[in-house]
Amino acid sequence: MFAIIETGGKQYKVKAGDVITVEKLNAEAGASFTFDRVLGVLDGEKVTIGAPLVAGATVTAEVMGDGKAKKVVIYKYKAKKGFHKKKGHRQPFTRVKIEAVNA
């Protein structure tokens, strides 16, 4: 059984047992988290597509922890002007393990 969920402005195809990295969630490590924005569910041959969400469908996950992604370096300069600006950014994320897809 697969599900398409939406979180953090992105869509993920998940099934039970998957470990995915999503935008930072407001949840403690070890806690249970429920994704209620389910866009579609595939159960064998039965496909359910929401308009825009599947009514009553949820995905339950366990929060494994938070972290930060690799640093992205932003470098700006203007040719022949002596202007240089360097800035870095590390995007926070939450790693979750999918426990069940409830259709």
Coordinates of C-alpha atoms in Angstrom, one line a residue:
M1 CA 0.0 0.0 0.0
F2 CA 1.4 3.4 -1.1
A3 CA 0.3 6.9 -0.3
I4 CA 1.2 10.3 -1.7
I5 CA 1.5 12.8 1.1
E6 CA 2.1 16.6 1.2
T7 CA 4.2 18.3 3.8
G8 CA 6.4 21.4 3.8
G9 CA 5.2 22.3 0.3
K10 CA 6.6 19.0 -1.2
Q11 CA 5.0 15.7 -2.1
Y12 CA 6.3 12.3 -1.1
K13 CA 5.4 8.7 -2.2
V14 CA 5.5 6.6 1.0
K15 CA 4.8 3.1 2.2
A16 CA 5.1 1.4 5.6
G17 CA 8.8 1.0 6.7
D18 CA 10.1 3.9 4.6
V19 CA 12.5 6.5 6.2
I20 CA 12.1 9.9 4.6
T21 CA 13.6 13.3 5.2
V22 CA 11.0 16.2 5.3
E23 CA 11.0 19.9 6.1
K24 CA 11.4 20.5 9.8
L25 CA 8.4 19.4 11.9
N26 CA 7.4 20.7 15.3
A27 CA 7.7 17.3 17.1
E28 CA 10.2 15.6 19.5
A29 CA 12.3 12.6 18.6
G30 CA 10.5 9.3 19.4
A31 CA 7.1 10.9 19.2
S32 CA 4.4 9.8 16.8
F33 CA 3.3 12.2 14.0
T34 CA 0.2 11.9 11.7
F35 CA 0.2 13.3 8.2
D36 CA -3.4 14.2 7.3
R37 CA -2.7 15.8 3.9
V38 CA -3.0 12.6 1.8
L39 CA -3.3 13.3 -1.9
G40 CA -3.7 9.7 -3.1
V41 CA -3.7 6.1 -1.9
L42 CA -2.8 2.9 -4.0
D43 CA -3.9 -0.3 -2.3
G44 CA -3.2 -3.2 -4.7
E45 CA -5.4 -2.6 -7.7
K46 CA -7.6 0.0 -6.0
V47 CA -6.4 3.6 -6.6
T48 CA -8.0 6.5 -4.7
I49 CA -7.2 10.1 -5.8
G50 CA -8.3 13.0 -3.7
A51 CA -9.8 16.2 -4.9
P52 CA -7.6 17.6 -3.5
L53 CA -7.3 15.3 -0.4
V54 CA -8.5 11.8 0.3
A55 CA -11.2 12.0 2.9
G56 CA -10.3 10.1 6.1
A57 CA -6.9 9.0 5.0
T58 CA -3.9 9.5 7.2
V59 CA -0.2 8.3 7.4
T60 CA 1.3 7.6 10.8
A61 CA 5.0 8.1 11.3
E62 CA 7.6 8.0 14.1
V63 CA 9.9 11.0 14.4
M64 CA 13.5 9.8 14.4
G65 CA 15.1 13.2 14.9
D66 CA 16.1 16.6 13.5
G67 CA 19.2 17.7 11.6
K68 CA 20.6 20.1 9.1
A69 CA 21.4 19.6 5.5
K70 CA 24.8 20.2 3.9
K71 CA 25.7 23.8 3.6
V72 CA 24.7 25.7 0.4
V73 CA 27.1 28.6 -0.4
I74 CA 25.7 31.7 -1.9
Y75 CA 28.4 33.8 -3.6
K76 CA 27.7 37.1 -5.3
Y77 CA 30.1 39.4 -7.1
K78 CA 30.1 42.2 -9.6
A79 CA 32.8 42.1 -12.3
K80 CA 35.4 44.9 -12.2
K81 CA 33.8 46.5 -9.1
G82 CA 35.5 44.8 -6.2
F83 CA 32.2 43.6 -4.8
H84 CA 32.1 40.1 -3.3
K85 CA 29.6 38.7 -0.9
K86 CA 29.6 35.1 0.5
K87 CA 26.8 33.6 2.6
G88 CA 26.0 30.1 3.7
H89 CA 22.8 28.3 4.6
R90 CA 21.9 25.0 6.2
Q91 CA 18.3 23.9 5.8
P92 CA 16.8 22.1 8.9
F93 CA 15.0 18.8 8.4
T94 CA 13.2 16.1 10.3
R95 CA 13.8 12.4 9.6
V96 CA 10.7 10.2 10.0
K97 CA 9.9 6.5 9.7
I98 CA 6.6 5.6 8.1
E99 CA 4.7 3.2 10.3
A100 CA 1.3 2.8 8.6
V101 CA -0.9 4.1 5.8
N102 CA -4.5 4.3 7.0
A103 CA -6.9 4.6 4.0

